[in-house]
Coordinates of C-alpha atoms and ligand atoms in Angstrom, one line a residue:
M278 CA -9.3 -5.4 -11.4
A279 CA -6.8 -2.6 -11.9
S280 CA -3.9 -0.7 -10.5
V281 CA -4.1 2.8 -9.1
E282 CA -1.2 5.3 -9.3
L283 CA -0.9 8.6 -7.6
H284 CA 1.8 11.0 -8.9
Q285 CA 2.5 14.1 -6.8
V286 CA -1.1 14.4 -5.8
T287 CA -1.9 17.7 -4.0
K288 CA -5.1 19.1 -2.5
S289 CA -5.5 22.8 -1.7
Y290 CA -8.6 24.6 -0.6
D291 CA -9.1 28.2 -1.8
G292 CA -5.7 27.9 -3.5
K293 CA -4.1 28.5 -0.1
T294 CA -4.6 25.8 2.6
T295 CA -2.8 22.7 1.3
V296 CA -4.0 19.5 3.1
V297 CA -2.4 16.9 0.8
H298 CA 1.2 17.5 -0.1
G299 CA 2.4 15.9 -3.3
I300 CA 1.8 12.2 -2.6
D301 CA 3.3 9.4 -4.8
L302 CA 1.9 5.9 -4.4
E303 CA 1.0 2.9 -6.4
V304 CA -1.5 0.2 -5.6
A305 CA -0.9 -3.0 -7.6
H306 CA -3.6 -5.0 -9.3
G307 CA -5.5 -7.1 -6.7
E308 CA -3.7 -5.5 -3.8
M309 CA -5.4 -4.3 -0.6
V310 CA -3.9 -1.0 0.6
V311 CA -4.9 0.7 3.8
F312 CA -4.5 4.5 4.3
V313 CA -4.1 5.0 8.0
G314 CA -3.3 8.0 10.2
P315 CA -4.9 10.2 12.8
S316 CA -8.1 12.3 12.1
G317 CA -7.4 15.2 9.8
C318 CA -4.3 13.7 8.2
G319 CA -5.9 13.7 4.7
K320 CA -6.8 10.1 4.2
S321 CA -10.5 10.7 3.2
T322 CA -9.5 13.6 1.0
L323 CA -7.0 11.3 -0.8
L324 CA -9.6 8.6 -1.2
R325 CA -12.2 11.0 -2.5
M326 CA -9.8 12.4 -5.0
I327 CA -9.3 8.8 -6.4
A328 CA -13.1 8.4 -6.4
G329 CA -13.5 11.8 -8.2
L330 CA -15.6 13.2 -5.4
E331 CA -13.0 15.9 -4.7
G332 CA -11.1 17.9 -7.4
I333 CA -7.3 17.2 -7.7
S334 CA -5.4 20.5 -7.2
G335 CA -2.1 19.1 -8.6
G336 CA -0.5 15.9 -9.8
E337 CA -2.2 13.0 -11.4
V338 CA -4.4 10.0 -10.5
R339 CA -4.3 7.0 -12.9
I340 CA -6.6 4.0 -12.7
D341 CA -5.6 1.0 -14.8
G342 CA -3.0 3.2 -16.5
R343 CA -5.5 5.8 -17.5
R344 CA -5.4 9.4 -16.2
V345 CA -8.7 10.1 -14.5
N346 CA -8.2 13.7 -13.2
E347 CA -10.9 15.0 -15.5
V348 CA -13.1 11.8 -15.6
A349 CA -16.5 12.0 -13.7
P350 CA -16.8 9.7 -10.7
R351 CA -19.4 7.4 -12.4
D352 CA -17.0 6.8 -15.3
R353 CA -14.0 5.9 -13.2
D354 CA -15.2 2.3 -12.7
I355 CA -14.8 2.4 -8.9
A356 CA -17.3 1.6 -6.2
M357 CA -17.2 3.2 -2.8
V358 CA -18.4 1.9 0.6
F359 CA -19.0 4.6 3.2
Q360 CA -19.1 4.6 7.0
D361 CA -22.8 5.6 7.1
Y362 CA -23.9 2.9 4.6
A363 CA -26.0 5.4 2.6
L364 CA -28.8 2.9 1.9
Y365 CA -32.2 4.0 0.5
P366 CA -34.5 3.4 3.5
H367 CA -37.7 2.7 1.5
K368 CA -36.1 0.2 -0.9
T369 CA -35.6 -3.5 -0.1
L370 CA -32.1 -4.9 0.2
Y371 CA -32.5 -6.4 -3.3
D372 CA -33.5 -3.0 -4.7
N373 CA -30.8 -1.2 -2.9
M374 CA -28.2 -3.5 -4.4
A375 CA -29.8 -3.5 -7.8
F376 CA -30.3 0.3 -8.0
G377 CA -26.9 1.3 -9.5
L378 CA -27.2 -1.4 -12.1
R379 CA -30.7 -0.4 -13.1
L380 CA -29.4 3.2 -13.6
R381 CA -26.9 1.8 -16.0
K382 CA -29.6 -0.1 -17.8
T383 CA -28.2 -3.5 -17.0
P384 CA -30.7 -6.3 -18.1
E385 CA -32.8 -7.6 -15.1
T386 CA -31.6 -11.2 -15.5
E387 CA -28.0 -10.1 -15.2
I388 CA -28.9 -7.9 -12.2
R389 CA -30.6 -10.8 -10.6
T390 CA -27.6 -13.1 -11.0
R391 CA -25.2 -10.5 -9.7
V392 CA -27.3 -9.5 -6.7
L393 CA -27.9 -13.1 -5.7
D394 CA -24.3 -14.0 -6.0
A395 CA -23.2 -11.0 -3.9
A396 CA -25.9 -11.7 -1.3
R397 CA -24.8 -15.3 -1.0
L398 CA -21.2 -14.3 -0.6
L399 CA -22.2 -11.9 2.2
R400 CA -24.7 -14.2 3.7
I401 CA -27.6 -11.9 3.4
D402 CA -29.5 -13.8 0.7
H403 CA -32.3 -14.8 3.1
M404 CA -33.2 -11.2 3.8
L405 CA -33.3 -9.6 0.4
E406 CA -37.0 -8.5 0.7
R407 CA -36.3 -6.7 4.0
K408 CA -35.9 -2.9 4.3
P409 CA -32.7 -1.5 5.9
S410 CA -34.6 -0.5 9.1
A411 CA -35.1 -4.2 9.8
L412 CA -31.3 -4.9 9.8
S413 CA -28.5 -4.6 12.3
G414 CA -25.6 -2.3 11.7
G415 CA -23.4 -5.1 10.5
Q416 CA -26.1 -6.4 8.1
R417 CA -26.5 -2.9 6.7
Q418 CA -22.8 -2.6 6.1
R419 CA -22.9 -6.0 4.3
V420 CA -25.6 -4.5 2.0
A421 CA -23.5 -1.5 1.3
I422 CA -20.6 -3.8 0.4
G423 CA -22.9 -6.0 -1.7
R424 CA -24.0 -2.9 -3.6
A425 CA -20.3 -2.2 -4.4
I426 CA -19.7 -5.9 -5.4
V427 CA -22.5 -6.1 -7.9
R428 CA -21.0 -3.2 -9.8
Q429 CA -17.9 -5.3 -10.6
P430 CA -15.8 -2.3 -10.4
K431 CA -12.1 -2.1 -11.2
V432 CA -11.3 -0.7 -7.7
F433 CA -13.2 -0.8 -4.4
L434 CA -12.8 2.2 -2.1
F435 CA -13.7 1.8 1.6
D436 CA -14.0 4.9 3.8
E437 CA -13.9 3.9 7.5
P438 CA -16.6 1.3 6.8
L439 CA -16.6 -0.2 10.3
S440 CA -16.4 2.9 12.4
N441 CA -20.1 2.9 13.2
L442 CA -20.1 -0.7 14.5
D443 CA -19.5 -1.9 18.0
A444 CA -16.2 -3.4 18.9
Q445 CA -17.2 -7.1 18.5
L446 CA -19.0 -6.6 15.3
R447 CA -16.1 -4.5 14.0
T448 CA -13.7 -7.5 14.6
E449 CA -16.1 -9.9 12.8
M450 CA -16.6 -7.6 9.8
R451 CA -12.9 -7.1 9.6
S452 CA -12.3 -10.7 9.0
E453 CA -15.3 -10.8 6.6
I454 CA -13.7 -8.1 4.5
K455 CA -10.4 -9.9 4.6
K456 CA -12.0 -13.1 3.3
L457 CA -13.9 -11.1 0.7
H458 CA -10.6 -9.7 -0.6
Q459 CA -9.1 -13.1 -0.8
R460 CA -12.1 -14.5 -2.7
L461 CA -12.6 -11.6 -5.1
G462 CA -8.9 -10.8 -5.6
A463 CA -10.0 -7.2 -5.8
T464 CA -8.0 -4.0 -5.8
I465 CA -9.1 -2.3 -2.6
I466 CA -8.1 1.0 -1.0
Y467 CA -9.3 1.2 2.6
V468 CA -9.2 4.2 4.9
T469 CA -9.1 3.9 8.7
H470 CA -7.7 5.6 11.7
D471 CA -7.5 2.3 13.5
Q472 CA -4.0 0.8 13.4
V473 CA -5.2 -2.7 14.2
E474 CA -7.5 -2.6 11.2
A475 CA -4.6 -1.4 9.1
M476 CA -2.2 -4.1 10.3
T477 CA -4.7 -7.0 10.0
L478 CA -6.2 -6.1 6.6
A479 CA -3.5 -4.6 4.5
D480 CA -1.1 -6.0 2.0
R481 CA 0.6 -2.6 2.3
I482 CA -0.1 0.3 4.6
A483 CA 0.3 3.9 3.7
V484 CA 0.8 5.8 7.0
L485 CA -0.2 9.5 6.5
S486 CA 0.5 12.4 8.8
A487 CA -0.5 16.0 8.1
G488 CA -1.1 15.4 4.4
N489 CA 2.2 13.6 3.9
K490 CA 3.0 9.9 3.3
V491 CA 5.3 9.0 6.2
Q492 CA 5.8 5.3 5.2
Y493 CA 4.4 2.9 2.6
A494 CA 5.3 -0.7 3.4
T495 CA 3.9 -4.1 4.4
P496 CA 2.4 -4.3 7.9
Q497 CA 5.5 -6.3 9.1
D498 CA 7.9 -3.6 7.9
V499 CA 5.8 -0.8 9.3
Y500 CA 5.8 -2.6 12.6
N501 CA 9.4 -3.8 12.7
T502 CA 11.2 -0.9 11.0
P503 CA 9.0 2.2 11.5
A504 CA 10.3 5.1 9.4
A505 CA 9.5 7.7 12.0
L506 CA 8.7 8.3 15.7
F507 CA 5.1 8.9 14.7
V508 CA 4.8 5.5 13.0
A509 CA 6.5 3.8 16.0
S510 CA 4.1 5.4 18.5
F511 CA 1.1 4.6 16.3
T512 CA 1.5 0.9 15.8
G513 CA 1.4 -1.9 18.4
S514 CA -0.6 -2.3 21.6
P515 CA 1.0 -1.5 23.9
P516 CA 3.0 0.7 21.6
M517 CA 6.8 0.8 21.4
N518 CA 8.6 2.2 24.5
L519 CA 10.0 5.5 23.5
V520 CA 12.5 7.3 25.7
P521 CA 14.5 10.5 25.1
C522 CA 18.2 9.7 25.2
R523 CA 21.7 11.0 24.5
V524 CA 24.0 8.9 22.3
E525 CA 27.5 8.8 23.7
A526 CA 30.4 6.4 23.1
G527 CA 28.3 3.7 21.7
H528 CA 25.6 3.9 24.3
A529 CA 22.1 5.3 24.6
V530 CA 22.0 7.2 27.8
L531 CA 18.5 7.0 29.2
G532 CA 18.6 9.4 32.2
D533 CA 21.4 7.9 34.2
V534 CA 21.4 4.4 32.7
A535 CA 23.7 3.6 29.7
V536 CA 22.4 0.9 27.2
T537 CA 24.9 -0.5 24.8
L538 CA 23.8 0.0 21.2
P539 CA 24.5 -2.2 18.3
P540 CA 27.4 -0.7 16.2
D541 CA 25.3 -0.1 13.0
L542 CA 22.8 2.0 15.0
V543 CA 25.7 4.0 16.5
Q544 CA 27.1 4.6 13.1
R545 CA 23.8 5.7 11.7
A546 CA 23.1 8.0 14.6
G547 CA 26.2 10.0 13.5
A548 CA 27.3 13.1 15.4
A549 CA 23.8 14.2 16.6
Q550 CA 23.5 13.5 20.3
S551 CA 19.8 14.0 21.0
H552 CA 17.6 11.1 20.0
T553 CA 14.6 9.0 21.1
F554 CA 15.4 5.4 22.0
G555 CA 12.8 2.8 21.1
I556 CA 12.1 -0.8 21.9
R557 CA 8.9 -2.8 21.7
P558 CA 7.6 -4.6 24.8
E559 CA 8.1 -8.1 23.3
N560 CA 11.8 -7.3 22.8
I561 CA 12.5 -6.9 26.5
S562 CA 13.1 -10.3 28.1
L563 CA 13.7 -11.5 31.7
A564 CA 16.0 -14.3 30.5
D565 CA 19.5 -13.8 29.1
H566 CA 19.2 -14.7 25.4
G567 CA 22.1 -12.5 24.5
G568 CA 20.3 -9.2 25.0
V569 CA 21.8 -6.1 26.7
P570 CA 21.4 -6.4 30.5
V571 CA 19.9 -3.4 32.3
P572 CA 19.1 -3.1 36.0
A573 CA 15.5 -2.4 36.7
H574 CA 12.7 -2.5 39.3
V575 CA 9.1 -3.7 38.9
V576 CA 6.7 -0.8 39.0
I577 CA 3.3 -2.4 38.2
T578 CA 2.1 -5.7 36.6
E579 CA -1.0 -5.9 34.4
P580 CA -2.1 -9.5 33.9
L581 CA -4.0 -9.9 30.6
G582 CA -4.7 -13.6 30.9
A583 CA -2.4 -15.0 28.2
E584 CA 0.5 -12.7 29.2
T585 CA 1.3 -10.0 31.7
L586 CA 2.5 -6.5 30.9
V587 CA 5.1 -5.4 33.4
T588 CA 6.3 -1.8 33.8
F589 CA 9.9 -1.6 34.9
A590 CA 11.7 1.5 36.2
V591 CA 15.1 1.9 34.5
G592 CA 16.7 4.8 36.3
A593 CA 14.3 7.7 35.9
C594 CA 12.4 6.2 32.9
E595 CA 9.9 3.4 32.5
L596 CA 9.8 0.5 30.0
V597 CA 6.9 -1.8 29.5
A598 CA 7.7 -5.5 28.8
R599 CA 5.5 -8.3 27.6
C600 CA 6.1 -11.1 30.1
S601 CA 4.7 -14.6 30.6
A602 CA 1.4 -15.0 32.5
S603 CA 3.3 -16.7 35.3
F604 CA 5.2 -13.4 36.3
R605 CA 4.6 -12.9 40.0
E606 CA 7.2 -10.5 41.3
A607 CA 6.0 -7.7 43.6
P608 CA 6.3 -4.0 42.9
G609 CA 9.6 -2.7 44.0
S610 CA 11.5 -6.0 43.3
A611 CA 14.9 -5.6 41.6
R612 CA 15.3 -7.5 38.3
T613 CA 17.8 -7.5 35.4
I614 CA 16.0 -7.1 32.1
Y615 CA 17.5 -7.8 28.7
L616 CA 17.0 -5.6 25.7
A617 CA 17.3 -7.3 22.3
S618 CA 20.0 -5.4 20.3
A619 CA 18.5 -6.1 16.9
A620 CA 15.2 -4.7 17.9
M621 CA 16.5 -1.3 19.2
H622 CA 15.5 1.8 17.3
L623 CA 16.8 5.4 17.4
F624 CA 14.9 8.4 16.1
D625 CA 16.4 11.8 15.4
S626 CA 15.0 14.3 17.9
A627 CA 14.9 17.2 15.4
S628 CA 13.3 15.4 12.4
G629 CA 11.5 12.5 14.2
L630 CA 12.9 10.2 11.5
A631 CA 14.4 6.8 12.2
V632 CA 18.2 6.9 11.9
Ligands
ADP2017 P1 -9.0 12.4 7.6 O1 -9.8 11.6 6.6 O2 -7.6 11.9 7.6 O3 -9.6 12.5 8.9 P2 -9.6 14.6 5.8 O4 -9.1 14.1 4.5 O5 -11.1 14.5 6.1 O6 -8.8 13.9 7.0 O7 -9.2 16.1 6.0 C1 -7.8 16.5 5.8 C2 -7.7 18.0 6.2 O8 -8.4 18.8 5.2 C3 -8.3 18.4 7.5 O9 -7.4 19.3 8.2 C4 -9.6 19.1 7.2 O10 -9.9 20.1 8.2 C5 -9.3 19.7 5.9 N1 -10.5 19.9 5.0 C6 -11.3 19.0 4.6 N2 -12.3 19.5 3.9 C7 -12.0 20.9 3.8 C8 -12.7 22.0 3.1 N3 -13.8 21.8 2.4 N4 -12.1 23.2 3.3 C9 -10.9 23.3 4.0 N5 -10.3 22.3 4.6 C10 -10.8 21.1 4.5

């Protein structure tokens, strides 16, 4: 296993259109890093530059300390798993998994050991004589992962590997991949547009937007201290409540309601008045645990079984709160809600960055 370092990595097409803007990032030995962001933000391009499938227009990629900009993909010691599996339809699973090793003239006894080990790990060892057409989507994706494992690469690169699977299978395969990472202790870079996949799988998440790295941190930090409005709106389900506000005399004024802000946030907000106020649904409470009281009215309740999401009107704006499943109040009822000071966020309106 190995580290991966990106130094000021840039990608331009035709020398004009730049789609990746000078990204710096390091992935530690054995770490699982997820590149996440909306479609078109450059995550696949970045992954393909690490793999060597795309040229690097500027900067440097290092794998295990070695500059690989000019190294051919097959000599980078990486293995890639794609969304569309890319299996050979006429070969058996065994032959699909063995193919890359045979090309490299690995002895057949060694190939057999590695294929059987990987197949057992992925629980496909009872179907090695089948062809891909006789498998479900999830089984095919296991074969594609097995083919990567037998290579014993320094780094695994996964490009949206679960996007073709239905929701239930995606959840199952997600935990399989997590277990696999724990067992193999492998260095993995994983690309997805799905924030839940990013949060659940990653040791660290690189959030990308328009070819820039917006934040690179643990899932907990990305969730609790989003570096920008974009990150705040992208993580969490339901996402953070985000409301335009003015900051005046230590308060965030949301329409006609003033919410007392913690002093450190007021200080960081500085002289600029126009901000977006943010608070996550679980940081709004119906009980007074020392939060900031705000008068509100129930707008709608959405029971989810284990909990109920309640939308409250606060002046002219709305805030969603995560409440207990026993919440029973009718729409229109007046209610004081309490906002946890330590969980309040402000984002600068001009830059979108957290203050
Ligand atoms: P993501 O994986 O985040 O969806 P991509 O890395 O595929 O995004 O693409 C990043 C950007 O690069 C997109 O705006 C895309 O249109 C652009 N792009 C990709 N390939 C080419 C190309 N061959 N020529 C010009 N632009 C491209």
